[in-house]
């Protein structure tokens, strides 16, 4: 996989020293201006075409939905951060869209593992502004390193939690063993986001069986080997 990542332009020096230390110590890092305004609009338009009326909270298999979602994961700096956490032998495990609707909250359990044995991480890309009121994801920095970490009950706040807040087009990569959850959307609008999961290369993934021929042709041989 070293050759694959080299071909895709993935290099360690694409990440700032602060991002590397944040990944190790906090369990997540941030990418500002990850998407342009036209890319955000194209993604939202495609989502609307896949779910007319916006009546769904979740869409899966976005990799098969065409090139509009490729900029949300096929980026050298993001893949460099994934490699920093998981090593070079990784692949995509899932790519999904979620809309946190008003009064909606979702909690994703975090698997506890030992440091340096991280198995999964997740990139979340904001397609609208993530605000304190619209259900932004919360994390407890450093909880991936704390074997004795006690998660909050239900939707209670944790004294050390941090909200992932940013403008539309911001992205974060977080260690999936970091404790995280959604928060209640207290706004009048849905919170749109796309999440791409990455995992160490073993067993099956969310894209087994093999992607369609059109997807393979679109991605090219190097990117396809990450699927």
GROMACS .gro file of C-alpha atoms in nm:
model
  227
    1UNK     CA    1   0.000   0.000   0.000
    2UNK     CA    2   0.299   0.234   0.028
    3UNK     CA    3   0.308   0.259  -0.353
    4UNK     CA    4  -0.066   0.327  -0.367
    5UNK     CA    5  -0.044   0.613  -0.119
    6UNK     CA    6   0.263   0.753  -0.293
    7UNK     CA    7   0.075   0.755  -0.624
    8UNK     CA    8  -0.210   0.945  -0.457
    9UNK     CA    9   0.033   1.208  -0.328
   10UNK     CA   10   0.000   1.110   0.038
   11UNK     CA   11   0.293   1.248   0.239
   12UNK     CA   12   0.348   1.305   0.611
   13UNK     CA   13   0.456   1.666   0.552
   14UNK     CA   14   0.105   1.753   0.433
   15UNK     CA   15   0.001   1.767   0.798
   16UNK     CA   16   0.099   2.050   1.030
   17UNK     CA   17   0.285   1.948   1.347
   18UNK     CA   18  -0.016   2.068   1.545
   19UNK     CA   19  -0.247   1.833   1.355
   20UNK     CA   20  -0.018   1.539   1.427
   21UNK     CA   21  -0.004   1.616   1.797
   22UNK     CA   22  -0.381   1.667   1.808
   23UNK     CA   23  -0.439   1.328   1.648
   24UNK     CA   24  -0.216   1.162   1.906
   25UNK     CA   25  -0.315   1.353   2.217
   26UNK     CA   26  -0.670   1.478   2.158
   27UNK     CA   27  -0.779   1.204   1.918
   28UNK     CA   28  -0.892   1.431   1.635
   29UNK     CA   29  -0.779   1.712   1.407
   30UNK     CA   30  -0.948   1.971   1.190
   31UNK     CA   31  -0.925   2.071   0.823
   32UNK     CA   32  -1.056   2.419   0.749
   33UNK     CA   33  -1.191   2.505   0.401
   34UNK     CA   34  -1.187   2.137   0.311
   35UNK     CA   35  -1.466   2.186   0.055
   36UNK     CA   36  -1.544   2.481  -0.167
   37UNK     CA   37  -1.891   2.635  -0.187
   38UNK     CA   38  -1.960   2.474  -0.529
   39UNK     CA   39  -1.855   2.132  -0.393
   40UNK     CA   40  -2.091   2.172  -0.098
   41UNK     CA   41  -2.378   2.270  -0.327
   42UNK     CA   42  -2.311   1.976  -0.559
   43UNK     CA   43  -2.308   1.731  -0.267
   44UNK     CA   44  -2.635   1.866  -0.123
   45UNK     CA   45  -2.803   1.865  -0.464
   46UNK     CA   46  -2.701   1.503  -0.521
   47UNK     CA   47  -2.825   1.405  -0.175
   48UNK     CA   48  -3.158   1.570  -0.250
   49UNK     CA   49  -3.183   1.374  -0.576
   50UNK     CA   50  -3.114   1.049  -0.389
   51UNK     CA   51  -3.367   1.129  -0.117
   52UNK     CA   52  -3.636   1.354  -0.268
   53UNK     CA   53  -3.800   1.568  -0.005
   54UNK     CA   54  -3.525   1.507   0.246
   55UNK     CA   55  -3.731   1.250   0.433
   56UNK     CA   56  -3.439   1.032   0.535
   57UNK     CA   57  -3.178   1.064   0.808
   58UNK     CA   58  -2.924   0.840   0.640
   59UNK     CA   59  -2.793   0.734   0.298
   60UNK     CA   60  -2.531   0.465   0.249
   61UNK     CA   61  -2.291   0.357  -0.027
   62UNK     CA   62  -2.218   0.714  -0.134
   63UNK     CA   63  -1.903   0.596  -0.310
   64UNK     CA   64  -2.135   0.450  -0.574
   65UNK     CA   65  -2.323   0.779  -0.614
   66UNK     CA   66  -2.072   0.931  -0.856
   67UNK     CA   67  -1.772   1.164  -0.849
   68UNK     CA   68  -1.945   1.439  -0.649
   69UNK     CA   69  -1.846   1.272  -0.321
   70UNK     CA   70  -1.485   1.189  -0.416
   71UNK     CA   71  -1.347   1.523  -0.284
   72UNK     CA   72  -1.487   1.433   0.058
   73UNK     CA   73  -1.233   1.153   0.107
   74UNK     CA   74  -0.988   1.123  -0.183
   75UNK     CA   75  -0.759   1.397  -0.053
   76UNK     CA   76  -0.387   1.352   0.019
   77UNK     CA   77  -0.391   1.548   0.345
   78UNK     CA   78  -0.688   1.355   0.484
   79UNK     CA   79  -0.539   1.021   0.381
   80UNK     CA   80  -0.210   1.125   0.542
   81UNK     CA   81  -0.396   1.174   0.869
   82UNK     CA   82  -0.563   0.834   0.832
   83UNK     CA   83  -0.224   0.673   0.772
   84UNK     CA   84  -0.086   0.845   1.081
   85UNK     CA   85  -0.354   0.676   1.293
   86UNK     CA   86  -0.390   0.337   1.125
   87UNK     CA   87  -0.066   0.280   0.935
   88UNK     CA   88  -0.050   0.228   0.558
   89UNK     CA   89  -0.267  -0.085   0.543
   90UNK     CA   90  -0.615   0.069   0.557
   91UNK     CA   91  -0.928   0.086   0.347
   92UNK     CA   92  -1.264   0.263   0.344
   93UNK     CA   93  -1.518   0.080   0.557
   94UNK     CA   94  -1.824   0.297   0.483
   95UNK     CA   95  -1.932   0.629   0.338
   96UNK     CA   96  -2.266   0.761   0.458
   97UNK     CA   97  -2.478   1.075   0.473
   98UNK     CA   98  -2.655   1.175   0.792
   99UNK     CA   99  -2.899   1.455   0.862
  100UNK     CA  100  -2.947   1.534   1.228
  101UNK     CA  101  -3.302   1.667   1.224
  102UNK     CA  102  -3.461   1.896   1.482
  103UNK     CA  103  -3.485   1.723   1.824
  104UNK     CA  104  -3.280   1.433   1.686
  105UNK     CA  105  -2.968   1.295   1.855
  106UNK     CA  106  -2.751   0.993   1.776
  107UNK     CA  107  -2.490   0.826   1.993
  108UNK     CA  108  -2.225   0.603   1.836
  109UNK     CA  109  -2.054   0.368   2.083
  110UNK     CA  110  -1.675   0.393   2.097
  111UNK     CA  111  -1.478   0.070   2.105
  112UNK     CA  112  -1.209   0.064   2.371
  113UNK     CA  113  -0.867  -0.057   2.256
  114UNK     CA  114  -0.509   0.002   2.361
  115UNK     CA  115  -0.299   0.288   2.224
  116UNK     CA  116  -0.107   0.227   1.900
  117UNK     CA  117  -0.360  -0.043   1.810
  118UNK     CA  118  -0.619   0.187   1.661
  119UNK     CA  119  -0.842   0.002   1.420
  120UNK     CA  120  -1.087   0.260   1.290
  121UNK     CA  121  -1.118   0.633   1.233
  122UNK     CA  122  -1.384   0.857   1.082
  123UNK     CA  123  -1.382   1.170   0.868
  124UNK     CA  124  -1.684   1.396   0.907
  125UNK     CA  125  -1.745   1.675   0.656
  126UNK     CA  126  -1.991   1.951   0.742
  127UNK     CA  127  -2.227   2.037   0.455
  128UNK     CA  128  -2.389   2.311   0.665
  129UNK     CA  129  -2.248   2.513   0.951
  130UNK     CA  130  -2.198   2.305   1.266
  131UNK     CA  131  -2.326   2.523   1.550
  132UNK     CA  132  -2.385   2.472   1.924
  133UNK     CA  133  -2.759   2.447   1.851
  134UNK     CA  134  -2.793   2.215   1.548
  135UNK     CA  135  -2.663   1.884   1.681
  136UNK     CA  136  -2.289   1.918   1.625
  137UNK     CA  137  -2.080   1.614   1.709
  138UNK     CA  138  -1.922   1.618   2.056
  139UNK     CA  139  -1.603   1.443   2.162
  140UNK     CA  140  -1.414   1.405   2.487
  141UNK     CA  141  -1.053   1.486   2.395
  142UNK     CA  142  -0.804   1.225   2.512
  143UNK     CA  143  -1.069   0.969   2.605
  144UNK     CA  144  -0.916   0.723   2.356
  145UNK     CA  145  -0.611   0.706   2.583
  146UNK     CA  146  -0.802   0.676   2.910
  147UNK     CA  147  -0.870   0.313   3.003
  148UNK     CA  148  -1.079   0.428   3.298
  149UNK     CA  149  -1.294   0.671   3.101
  150UNK     CA  150  -1.657   0.676   3.216
  151UNK     CA  151  -1.896   0.802   2.947
  152UNK     CA  152  -2.186   1.029   3.040
  153UNK     CA  153  -2.526   0.877   3.090
  154UNK     CA  154  -2.769   0.922   2.805
  155UNK     CA  155  -2.753   1.273   2.664
  156UNK     CA  156  -2.592   1.429   2.970
  157UNK     CA  157  -2.296   1.660   2.915
  158UNK     CA  158  -1.944   1.551   3.004
  159UNK     CA  159  -1.734   1.816   3.182
  160UNK     CA  160  -1.449   1.773   2.933
  161UNK     CA  161  -1.649   1.747   2.612
  162UNK     CA  162  -1.579   1.964   2.309
  163UNK     CA  163  -1.814   2.037   2.020
  164UNK     CA  164  -1.691   2.012   1.661
  165UNK     CA  165  -1.801   2.355   1.542
  166UNK     CA  166  -1.721   2.510   1.206
  167UNK     CA  167  -1.846   2.653   0.882
  168UNK     CA  168  -1.988   2.440   0.604
  169UNK     CA  169  -1.696   2.278   0.424
  170UNK     CA  170  -1.497   2.209   0.742
  171UNK     CA  171  -1.379   1.852   0.801
  172UNK     CA  172  -1.252   1.662   1.100
  173UNK     CA  173  -1.077   1.328   1.127
  174UNK     CA  174  -1.124   1.159   1.461
  175UNK     CA  175  -1.002   0.836   1.610
  176UNK     CA  176  -1.320   0.628   1.633
  177UNK     CA  177  -1.202   0.493   1.970
  178UNK     CA  178  -1.238   0.848   2.100
  179UNK     CA  179  -1.567   0.887   2.286
  180UNK     CA  180  -1.807   1.079   2.065
  181UNK     CA  181  -2.174   1.131   2.000
  182UNK     CA  182  -2.419   1.361   1.834
  183UNK     CA  183  -2.598   1.629   2.033
  184UNK     CA  184  -2.962   1.731   2.024
  185UNK     CA  185  -3.050   1.945   1.724
  186UNK     CA  186  -3.234   2.238   1.882
  187UNK     CA  187  -3.249   2.439   1.558
  188UNK     CA  188  -3.524   2.448   1.297
  189UNK     CA  189  -3.308   2.294   1.022
  190UNK     CA  190  -3.133   1.964   0.956
  191UNK     CA  191  -2.761   1.927   1.016
  192UNK     CA  192  -2.620   1.771   0.697
  193UNK     CA  193  -2.291   1.579   0.705
  194UNK     CA  194  -2.106   1.302   0.523
  195UNK     CA  195  -1.903   1.051   0.723
  196UNK     CA  196  -1.632   0.829   0.579
  197UNK     CA  197  -1.507   0.544   0.794
  198UNK     CA  198  -1.160   0.394   0.753
  199UNK     CA  199  -1.032   0.071   0.904
  200UNK     CA  200  -0.726  -0.145   0.912
  201UNK     CA  201  -0.718  -0.381   0.617
  202UNK     CA  202  -0.859  -0.706   0.751
  203UNK     CA  203  -1.184  -0.894   0.702
  204UNK     CA  204  -1.471  -0.739   0.510
  205UNK     CA  205  -1.575  -0.379   0.464
  206UNK     CA  206  -1.889  -0.183   0.390
  207UNK     CA  207  -1.803  -0.207   0.018
  208UNK     CA  208  -1.792  -0.586  -0.003
  209UNK     CA  209  -1.887  -0.719  -0.253
  210UNK     CA  210  -1.679  -0.546  -0.517
  211UNK     CA  211  -1.781  -0.195  -0.628
  212UNK     CA  212  -1.944  -0.145  -0.966
  213UNK     CA  213  -1.736  -0.130  -1.281
  214UNK     CA  214  -1.820   0.239  -1.325
  215UNK     CA  215  -1.694   0.318  -0.975
  216UNK     CA  216  -1.371   0.126  -1.032
  217UNK     CA  217  -1.315   0.306  -1.363
  218UNK     CA  218  -1.386   0.645  -1.205
  219UNK     CA  219  -1.155   0.598  -0.909
  220UNK     CA  220  -0.859   0.459  -1.098
  221UNK     CA  221  -0.638   0.173  -0.987
  222UNK     CA  222  -0.470   0.347  -0.693
  223UNK     CA  223  -0.784   0.480  -0.527
  224UNK     CA  224  -0.971   0.156  -0.600
  225UNK     CA  225  -0.719  -0.034  -0.390
  226UNK     CA  226  -0.833   0.169  -0.088
  227UNK     CA  227  -1.189   0.040  -0.127
   0.00000   0.00000   0.00000
